[in-house]
Coordinates of C-alpha atoms and ligand atoms in Angstrom, one line a residue:
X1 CA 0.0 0.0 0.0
X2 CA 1.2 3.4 -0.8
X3 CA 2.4 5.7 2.3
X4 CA -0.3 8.7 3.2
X5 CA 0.5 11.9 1.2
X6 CA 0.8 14.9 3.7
X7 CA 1.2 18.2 1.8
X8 CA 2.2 21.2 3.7
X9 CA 1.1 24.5 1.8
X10 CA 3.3 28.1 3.1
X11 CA 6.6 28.2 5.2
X12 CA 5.7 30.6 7.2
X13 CA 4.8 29.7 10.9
X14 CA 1.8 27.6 10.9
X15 CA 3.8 25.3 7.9
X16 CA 7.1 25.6 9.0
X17 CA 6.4 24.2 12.8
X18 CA 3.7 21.3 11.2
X19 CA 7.1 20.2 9.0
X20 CA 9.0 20.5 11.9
X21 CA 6.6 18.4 14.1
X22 CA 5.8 15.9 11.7
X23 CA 9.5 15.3 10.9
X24 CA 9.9 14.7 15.4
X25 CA 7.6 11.7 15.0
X26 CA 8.8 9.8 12.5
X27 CA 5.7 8.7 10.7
X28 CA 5.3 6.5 7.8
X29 CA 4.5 9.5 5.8
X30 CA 5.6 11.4 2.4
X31 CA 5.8 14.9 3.3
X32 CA 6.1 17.8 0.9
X33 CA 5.9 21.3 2.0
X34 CA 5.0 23.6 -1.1
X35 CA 6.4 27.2 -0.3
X36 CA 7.1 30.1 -2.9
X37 CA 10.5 31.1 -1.7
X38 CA 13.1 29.2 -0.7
X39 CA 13.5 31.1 3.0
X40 CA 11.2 31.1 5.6
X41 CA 10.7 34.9 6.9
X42 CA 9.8 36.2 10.6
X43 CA 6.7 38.2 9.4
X44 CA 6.6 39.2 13.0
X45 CA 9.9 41.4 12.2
X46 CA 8.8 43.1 8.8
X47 CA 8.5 46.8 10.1
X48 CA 12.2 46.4 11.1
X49 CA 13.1 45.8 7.7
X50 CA 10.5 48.3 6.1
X51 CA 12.3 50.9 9.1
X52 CA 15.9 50.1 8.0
X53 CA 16.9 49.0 11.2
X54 CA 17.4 45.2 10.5
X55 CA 17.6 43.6 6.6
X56 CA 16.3 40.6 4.9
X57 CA 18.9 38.4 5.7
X58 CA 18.6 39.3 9.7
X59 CA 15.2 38.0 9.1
X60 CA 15.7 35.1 7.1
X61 CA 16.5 31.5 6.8
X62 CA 17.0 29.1 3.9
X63 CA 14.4 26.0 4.2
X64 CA 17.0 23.5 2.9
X65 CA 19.1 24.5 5.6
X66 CA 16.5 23.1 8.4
X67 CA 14.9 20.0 6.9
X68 CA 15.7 16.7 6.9
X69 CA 15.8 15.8 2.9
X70 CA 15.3 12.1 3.8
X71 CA 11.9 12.8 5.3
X72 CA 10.4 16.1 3.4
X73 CA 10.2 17.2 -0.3
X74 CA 10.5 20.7 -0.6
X75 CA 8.8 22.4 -4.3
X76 CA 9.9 25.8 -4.0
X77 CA 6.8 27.8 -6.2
X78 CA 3.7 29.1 -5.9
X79 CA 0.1 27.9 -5.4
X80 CA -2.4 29.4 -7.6
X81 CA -5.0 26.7 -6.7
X82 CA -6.7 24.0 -4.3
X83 CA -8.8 21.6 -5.8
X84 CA -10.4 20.2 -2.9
X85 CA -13.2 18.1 -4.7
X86 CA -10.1 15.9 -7.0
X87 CA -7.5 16.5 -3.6
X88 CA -4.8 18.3 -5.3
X89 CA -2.9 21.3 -5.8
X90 CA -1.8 23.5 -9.0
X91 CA 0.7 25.5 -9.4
X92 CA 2.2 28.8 -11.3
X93 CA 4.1 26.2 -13.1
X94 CA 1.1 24.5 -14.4
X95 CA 2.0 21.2 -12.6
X96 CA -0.5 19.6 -10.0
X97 CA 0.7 17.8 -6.5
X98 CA -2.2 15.6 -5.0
X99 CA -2.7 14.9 -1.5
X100 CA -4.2 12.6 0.9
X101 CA -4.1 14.7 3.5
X102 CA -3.5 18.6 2.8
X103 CA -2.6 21.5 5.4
X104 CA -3.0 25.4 4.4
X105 CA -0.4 27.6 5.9
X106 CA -0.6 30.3 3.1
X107 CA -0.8 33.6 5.5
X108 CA -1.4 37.0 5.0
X109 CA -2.2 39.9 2.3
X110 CA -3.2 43.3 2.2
X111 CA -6.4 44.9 2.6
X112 CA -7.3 47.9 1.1
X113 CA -10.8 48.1 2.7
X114 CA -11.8 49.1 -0.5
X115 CA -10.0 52.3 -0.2
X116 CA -9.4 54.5 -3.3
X117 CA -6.3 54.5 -3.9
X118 CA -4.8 51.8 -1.7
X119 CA -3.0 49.0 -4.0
X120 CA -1.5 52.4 -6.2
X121 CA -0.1 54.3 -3.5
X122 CA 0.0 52.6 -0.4
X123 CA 3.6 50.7 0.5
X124 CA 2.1 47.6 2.6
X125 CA 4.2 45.8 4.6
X126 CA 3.1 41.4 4.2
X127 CA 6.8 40.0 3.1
X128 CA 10.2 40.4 2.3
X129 CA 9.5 42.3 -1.2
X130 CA 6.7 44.7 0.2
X131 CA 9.1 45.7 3.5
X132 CA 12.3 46.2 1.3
X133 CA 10.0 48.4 -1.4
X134 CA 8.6 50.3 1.9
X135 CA 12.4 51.0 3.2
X136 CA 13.5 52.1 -0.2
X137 CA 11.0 54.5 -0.8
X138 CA 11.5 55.9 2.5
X139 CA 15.0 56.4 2.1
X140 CA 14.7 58.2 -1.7
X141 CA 12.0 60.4 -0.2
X142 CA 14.7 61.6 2.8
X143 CA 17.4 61.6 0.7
X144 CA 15.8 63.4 -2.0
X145 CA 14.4 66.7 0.8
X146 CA 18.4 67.4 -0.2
X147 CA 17.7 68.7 -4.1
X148 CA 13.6 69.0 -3.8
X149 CA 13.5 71.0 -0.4
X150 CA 10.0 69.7 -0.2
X151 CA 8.6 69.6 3.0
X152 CA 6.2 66.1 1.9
X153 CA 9.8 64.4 1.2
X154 CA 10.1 64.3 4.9
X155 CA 6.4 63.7 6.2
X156 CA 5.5 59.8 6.5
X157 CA 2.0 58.5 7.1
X158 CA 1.6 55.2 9.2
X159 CA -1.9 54.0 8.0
X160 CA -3.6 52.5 10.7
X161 CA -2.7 52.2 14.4
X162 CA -2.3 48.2 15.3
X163 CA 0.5 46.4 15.8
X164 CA 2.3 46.7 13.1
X165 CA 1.6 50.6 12.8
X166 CA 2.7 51.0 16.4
X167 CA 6.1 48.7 15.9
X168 CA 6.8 50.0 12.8
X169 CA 6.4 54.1 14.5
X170 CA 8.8 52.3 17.4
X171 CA 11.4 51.5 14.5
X172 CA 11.4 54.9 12.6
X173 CA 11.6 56.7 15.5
X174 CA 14.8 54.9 16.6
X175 CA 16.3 54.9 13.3
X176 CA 15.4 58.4 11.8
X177 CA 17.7 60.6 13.9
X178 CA 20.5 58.0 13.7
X179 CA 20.8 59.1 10.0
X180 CA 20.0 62.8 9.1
X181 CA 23.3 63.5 8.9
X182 CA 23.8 60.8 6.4
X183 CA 21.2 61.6 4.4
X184 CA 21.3 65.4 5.3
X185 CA 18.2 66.0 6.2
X186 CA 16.8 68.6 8.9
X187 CA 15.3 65.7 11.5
X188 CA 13.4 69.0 13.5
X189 CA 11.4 69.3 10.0
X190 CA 10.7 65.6 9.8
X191 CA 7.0 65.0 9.9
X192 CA 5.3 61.4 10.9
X193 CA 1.4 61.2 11.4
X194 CA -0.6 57.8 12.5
X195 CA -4.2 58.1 11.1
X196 CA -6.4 56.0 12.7
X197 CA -10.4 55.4 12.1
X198 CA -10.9 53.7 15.8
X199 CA -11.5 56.2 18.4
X200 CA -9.0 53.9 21.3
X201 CA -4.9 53.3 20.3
X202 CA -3.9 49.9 21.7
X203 CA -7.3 48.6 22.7
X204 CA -6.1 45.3 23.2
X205 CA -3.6 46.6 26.3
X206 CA -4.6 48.3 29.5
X207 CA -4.8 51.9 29.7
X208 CA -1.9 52.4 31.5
X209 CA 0.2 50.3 28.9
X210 CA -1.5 51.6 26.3
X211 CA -0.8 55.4 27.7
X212 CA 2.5 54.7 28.1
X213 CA 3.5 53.3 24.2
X214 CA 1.7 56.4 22.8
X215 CA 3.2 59.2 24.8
X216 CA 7.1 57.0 24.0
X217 CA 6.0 57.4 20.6
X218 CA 4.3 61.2 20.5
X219 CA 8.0 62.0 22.5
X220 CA 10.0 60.9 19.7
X221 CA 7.8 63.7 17.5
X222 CA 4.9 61.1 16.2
X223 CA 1.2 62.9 15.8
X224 CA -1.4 60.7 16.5
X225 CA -5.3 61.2 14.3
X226 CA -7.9 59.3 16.3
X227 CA -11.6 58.5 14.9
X228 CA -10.4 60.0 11.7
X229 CA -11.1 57.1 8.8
X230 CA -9.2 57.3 6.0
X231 CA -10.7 58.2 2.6
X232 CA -8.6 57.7 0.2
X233 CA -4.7 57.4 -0.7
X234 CA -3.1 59.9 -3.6
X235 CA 0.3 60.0 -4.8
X236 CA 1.4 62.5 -2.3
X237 CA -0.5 62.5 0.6
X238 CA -3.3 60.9 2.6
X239 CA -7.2 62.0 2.6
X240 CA -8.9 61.5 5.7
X241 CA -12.4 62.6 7.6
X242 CA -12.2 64.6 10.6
X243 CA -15.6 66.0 12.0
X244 CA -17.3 65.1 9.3
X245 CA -14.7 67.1 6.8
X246 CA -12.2 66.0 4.7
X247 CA -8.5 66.7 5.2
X248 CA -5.3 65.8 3.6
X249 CA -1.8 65.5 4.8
X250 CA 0.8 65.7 2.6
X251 CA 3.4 63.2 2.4
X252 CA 6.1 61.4 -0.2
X253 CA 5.9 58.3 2.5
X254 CA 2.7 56.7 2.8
X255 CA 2.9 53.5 5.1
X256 CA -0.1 51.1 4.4
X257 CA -0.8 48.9 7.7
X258 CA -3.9 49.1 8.9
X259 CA -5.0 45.1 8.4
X260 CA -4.3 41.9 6.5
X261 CA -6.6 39.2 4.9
X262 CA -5.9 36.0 4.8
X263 CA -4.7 34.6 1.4
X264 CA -6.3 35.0 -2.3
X265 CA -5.9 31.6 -2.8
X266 CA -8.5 31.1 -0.2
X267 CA -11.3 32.8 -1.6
X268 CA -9.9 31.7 -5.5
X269 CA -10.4 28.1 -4.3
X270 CA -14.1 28.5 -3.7
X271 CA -13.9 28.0 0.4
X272 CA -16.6 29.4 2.3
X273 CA -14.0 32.6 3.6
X274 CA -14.8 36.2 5.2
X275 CA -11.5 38.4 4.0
X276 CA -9.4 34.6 3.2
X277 CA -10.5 33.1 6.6
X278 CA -12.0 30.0 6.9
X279 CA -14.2 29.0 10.5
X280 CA -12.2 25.8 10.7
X281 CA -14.1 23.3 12.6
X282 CA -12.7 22.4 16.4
X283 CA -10.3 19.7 15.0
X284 CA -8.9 22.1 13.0
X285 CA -10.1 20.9 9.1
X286 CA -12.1 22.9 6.9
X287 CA -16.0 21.9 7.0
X288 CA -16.8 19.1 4.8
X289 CA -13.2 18.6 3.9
X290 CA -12.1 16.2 7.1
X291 CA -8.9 15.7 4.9
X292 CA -8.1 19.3 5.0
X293 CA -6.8 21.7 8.1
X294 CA -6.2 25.3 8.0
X295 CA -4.1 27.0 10.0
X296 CA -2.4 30.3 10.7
X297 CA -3.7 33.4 9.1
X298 CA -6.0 31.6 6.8
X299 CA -8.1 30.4 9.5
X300 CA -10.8 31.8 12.2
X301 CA -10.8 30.0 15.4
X302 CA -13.5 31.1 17.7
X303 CA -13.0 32.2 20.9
X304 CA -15.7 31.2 23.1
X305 CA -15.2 33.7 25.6
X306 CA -15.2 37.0 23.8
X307 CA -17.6 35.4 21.0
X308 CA -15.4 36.5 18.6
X309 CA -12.1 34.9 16.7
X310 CA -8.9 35.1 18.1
X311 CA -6.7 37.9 16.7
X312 CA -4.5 35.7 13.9
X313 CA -0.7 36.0 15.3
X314 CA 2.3 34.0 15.1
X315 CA 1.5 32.7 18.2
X316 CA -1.8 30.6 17.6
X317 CA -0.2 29.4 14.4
X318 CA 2.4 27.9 16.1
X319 CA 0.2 26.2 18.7
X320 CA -2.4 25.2 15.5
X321 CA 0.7 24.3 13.7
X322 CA 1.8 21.3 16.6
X323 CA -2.2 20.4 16.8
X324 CA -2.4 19.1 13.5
X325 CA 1.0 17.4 13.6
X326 CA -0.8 15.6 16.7
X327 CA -4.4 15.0 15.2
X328 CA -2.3 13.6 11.8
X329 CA -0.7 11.0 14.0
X330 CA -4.0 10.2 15.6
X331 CA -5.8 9.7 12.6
X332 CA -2.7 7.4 11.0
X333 CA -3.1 5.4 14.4
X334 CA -7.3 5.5 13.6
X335 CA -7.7 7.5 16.9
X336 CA -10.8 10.5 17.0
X337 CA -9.6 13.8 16.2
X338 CA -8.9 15.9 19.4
X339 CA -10.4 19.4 19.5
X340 CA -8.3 22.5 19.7
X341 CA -7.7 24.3 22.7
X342 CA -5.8 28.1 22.9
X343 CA -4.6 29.8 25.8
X344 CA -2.8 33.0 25.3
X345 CA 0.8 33.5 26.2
X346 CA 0.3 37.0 26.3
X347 CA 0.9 40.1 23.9
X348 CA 3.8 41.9 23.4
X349 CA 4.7 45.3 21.2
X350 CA 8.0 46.7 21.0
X351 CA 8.4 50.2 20.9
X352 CA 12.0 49.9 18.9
X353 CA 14.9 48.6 20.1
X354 CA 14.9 48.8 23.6
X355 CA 11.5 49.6 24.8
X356 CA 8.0 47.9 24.8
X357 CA 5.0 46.9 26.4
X358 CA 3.6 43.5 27.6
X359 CA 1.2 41.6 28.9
X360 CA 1.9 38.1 30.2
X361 CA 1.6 35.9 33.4
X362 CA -1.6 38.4 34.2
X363 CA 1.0 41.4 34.7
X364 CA 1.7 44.4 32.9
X365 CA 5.4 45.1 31.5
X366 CA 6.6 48.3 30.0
X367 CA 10.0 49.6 28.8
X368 CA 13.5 47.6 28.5
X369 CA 12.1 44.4 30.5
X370 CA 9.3 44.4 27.6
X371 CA 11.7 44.7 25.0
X372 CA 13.7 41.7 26.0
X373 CA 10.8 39.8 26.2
X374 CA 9.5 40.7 22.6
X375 CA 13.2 39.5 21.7
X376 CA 13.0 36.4 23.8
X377 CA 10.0 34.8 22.1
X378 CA 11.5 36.2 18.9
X379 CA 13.8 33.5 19.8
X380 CA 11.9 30.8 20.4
X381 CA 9.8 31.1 17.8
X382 CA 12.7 30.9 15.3
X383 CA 13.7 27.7 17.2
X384 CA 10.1 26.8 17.1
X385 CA 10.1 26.7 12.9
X386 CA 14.1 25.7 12.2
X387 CA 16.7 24.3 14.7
X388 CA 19.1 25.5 17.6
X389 CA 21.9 26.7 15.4
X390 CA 19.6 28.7 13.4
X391 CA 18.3 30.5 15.8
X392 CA 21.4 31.1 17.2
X393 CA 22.5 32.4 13.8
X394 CA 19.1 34.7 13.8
X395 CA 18.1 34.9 17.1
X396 CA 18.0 38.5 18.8
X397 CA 20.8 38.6 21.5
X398 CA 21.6 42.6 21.2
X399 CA 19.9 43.3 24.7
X400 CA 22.3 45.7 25.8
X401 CA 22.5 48.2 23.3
Ligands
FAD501 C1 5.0 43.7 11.3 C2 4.3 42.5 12.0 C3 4.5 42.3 13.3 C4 3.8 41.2 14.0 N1 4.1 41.0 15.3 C5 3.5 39.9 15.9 C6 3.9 39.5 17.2 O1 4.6 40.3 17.9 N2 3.3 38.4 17.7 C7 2.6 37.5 17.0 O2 2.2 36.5 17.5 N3 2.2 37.8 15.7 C8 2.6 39.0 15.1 N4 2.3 39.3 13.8 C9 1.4 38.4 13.1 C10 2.1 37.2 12.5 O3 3.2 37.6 11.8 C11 1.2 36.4 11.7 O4 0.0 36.1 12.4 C12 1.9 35.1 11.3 O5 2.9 35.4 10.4 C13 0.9 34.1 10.6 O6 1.7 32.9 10.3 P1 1.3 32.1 9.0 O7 2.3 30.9 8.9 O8 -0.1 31.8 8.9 O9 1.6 33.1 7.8 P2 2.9 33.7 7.2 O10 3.9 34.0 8.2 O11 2.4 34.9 6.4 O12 3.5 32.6 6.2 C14 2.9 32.3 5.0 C15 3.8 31.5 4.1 O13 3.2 31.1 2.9 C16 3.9 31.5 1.8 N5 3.0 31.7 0.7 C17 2.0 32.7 0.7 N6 1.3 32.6 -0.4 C18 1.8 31.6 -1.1 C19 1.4 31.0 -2.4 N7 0.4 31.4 -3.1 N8 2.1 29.9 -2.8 C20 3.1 29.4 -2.0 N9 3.5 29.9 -0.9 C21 2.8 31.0 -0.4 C22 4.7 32.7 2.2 O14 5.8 32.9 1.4 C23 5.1 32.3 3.7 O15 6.2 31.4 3.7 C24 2.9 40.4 13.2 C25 2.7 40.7 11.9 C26 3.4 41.7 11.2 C27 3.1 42.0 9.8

């Protein structure tokens, strides 16, 4: 009898850590992980490279480098297509890879929300291509204020005030007075706004915490627009509503984070999706596709609680990611899927290099000790997807600069 076919689709978190698991136990299994690059990337550190303050290679790993060839197949190219009704999967190349059993770790996108102007204008910030675009433009635009002596060279708009927004602010920040004189640019005329449609920064930390990372941030020069949804994105600047009128900031930098989607491939496929997510049954698979699971950003997991999904992160993909290794080896031993459980480690947001804030173990953290813990489970979740010498290669151990 032929061995079970376990495809792994994205080497991202959620992929990389079910490779990693299933390789641990050893089962009579062909595995191929599907992937379009040949690295995995730390999406969790993409502002750092959009800021300049880390590059692609601090971020990166090769996927040869951290699998064991004997037990997984590695296709380096893109999906374009699941065909869950024949179980297989196309490619950009035009071949097809069929599966027995199949697991989605395809991640993030963009959203525009719609929003004129978004895809033309906008720099997002999703993967290693989109973060080096963003830190090149930012760097033409500074550089440039030399010749043009136009003030929009040297304003930046941060669309959107989540995580990323908020990290990303942290990065610039640090970086931006580090290299006026390089670039020779006047860093008292530098400009950055955060334009953000919710009326609450941070909602998802105390106010205290959440206090505290907006005034670190509005001290190192950043304005903050609250309640003010944005309207539409132009060449040079940023149109947003303000008591009910329209206003527009000026700006050669125009920083588009203000929320992801899960994967077009998703939605292409003909899964029942809201913005690339699927509700993934409590086992994990897709309804009426027990052969399927999807994990990581691609899926909604509800949270019974709050009645609402989790927030997709790094984190749940990697505890999703060791679930389905487990439920695969069940079902090869002919044992009942288990139902998935999450418990939150905590959140964490740096504010730069050497200041955060944090909540974790029911306490709140702020400043340095926050920072080293953002870089601690950095760590560990590049030991999590590859091995001990990578992340020793990778891993963040600058905590004293
Ligand atoms: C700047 C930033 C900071 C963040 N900070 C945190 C944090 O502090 N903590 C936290 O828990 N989460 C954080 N997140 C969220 C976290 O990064 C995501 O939730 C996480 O990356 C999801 O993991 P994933 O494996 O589902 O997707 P991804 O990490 O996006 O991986 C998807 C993989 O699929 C591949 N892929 C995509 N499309 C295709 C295709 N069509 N064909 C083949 N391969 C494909 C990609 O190349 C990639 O390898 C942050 C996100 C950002 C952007």
């Amino acid at each position: 009898m032929s061995k079970t076919k376990v495809v792994v689709l994205g080497a991202g978190y959620a992929g990389m850590r079910t490779i990693k698991e299933l390789e641990k136990k050893n089962l009579d299994i062909d595995i191929t992980l599907i992937s379009k690059n040949n690295y995995h990337h730390e999406s969790t550190a993409l502002h750092e490279v959009a800021a300049g303050t880390s590059t692609a290679k601090d971020i990166t790993f090769k996927i040869n480098d951290v699998l064991d060839p004997k037990k997984v197949t590695f296709i380096e190219e893109e999906v374009t297509l699941i065909n869950k009704d024949d179980k297989s999967v196309s490619l950009k190349n035009g071949e097809t890879v069929p599966y027995d059993l199949l697991v989605i770790g395809l991640g993030f996108e963009s959203e525009s929300f719609g929003i004129k102007g978004v895809d033309e204008f906008g720099w997002p910030l999703v993967d290693i291509p989109t973060a080096q675009a963003a830190k090149k433009q930012l760097d033409k635009n500074l550089n440039n204020y030399q010749l043009s002596q136009d003030e929009k060279d040297l304003s930046i708009v941060v669309c959107g005030a989540g995580f990323t927004s908020i990290e990303y602010l942290g990065e610039i920040t640090n970086r931006l007075p580090k290299i006026s004189d390089e670039f020779n640019f006047p860093i008292d005329k530098v400009k950055i706004t955060c334009i953000e449609a919710m009326p609450k920064l941070l909602p998802m930390f105390s106010e205290e915490l959440s206090d505290y990372g907006i005034d670190v941030l509005k001290k190192r020069g950043v304005e903050f627009k609250v309640g003010t949804p944005i309207k539409e994105i132009k060449k040079d600047g940023v149109v947003y509503e303000e008591n009910g009128e329209l206003k527009e900031i000026k700006a050669s930098t125009i920083i588009w984070t203000t929320g992801v989607r899960g994967s077009g491939v998703i939605g292409a496929s003909g899964f029942a999706e809201r913005r690339g997510r699927v509700m993934v049954n409590p086992d994990l698979t897709v309804p009426d596709y027990p052969e399927v699971y999807m994990i990581g950003d691609v899926s909604a997991v509800m949270d019974e609680k709050s009645g609402r999904p989790y927030p997709t992160t790094a984190q749940i993909a990697i505890v999703q990611a060791d679930h389905v290794a487990k439920n695969i080896e069940r079902r090869l031993q002919g044992k009942e899927q288990e139902a998935f459980e999450f418990v939150s480690q905590g959140t964490v947001a740096s504010l730069g290099n050497n200041d955060g804030i944090a909540h974790a173990f029911d306490k709140d953290f702020k400043g340095y000790v926050a920072s080293v813990m953002k870089k601690g489970i950095a760590n560990k979740a590049v030991l999590q997807v590859s091995n001990f010498s990578t992340m020793m290669k990778k891993g963040r151990f600058d905590f004293y600069h």
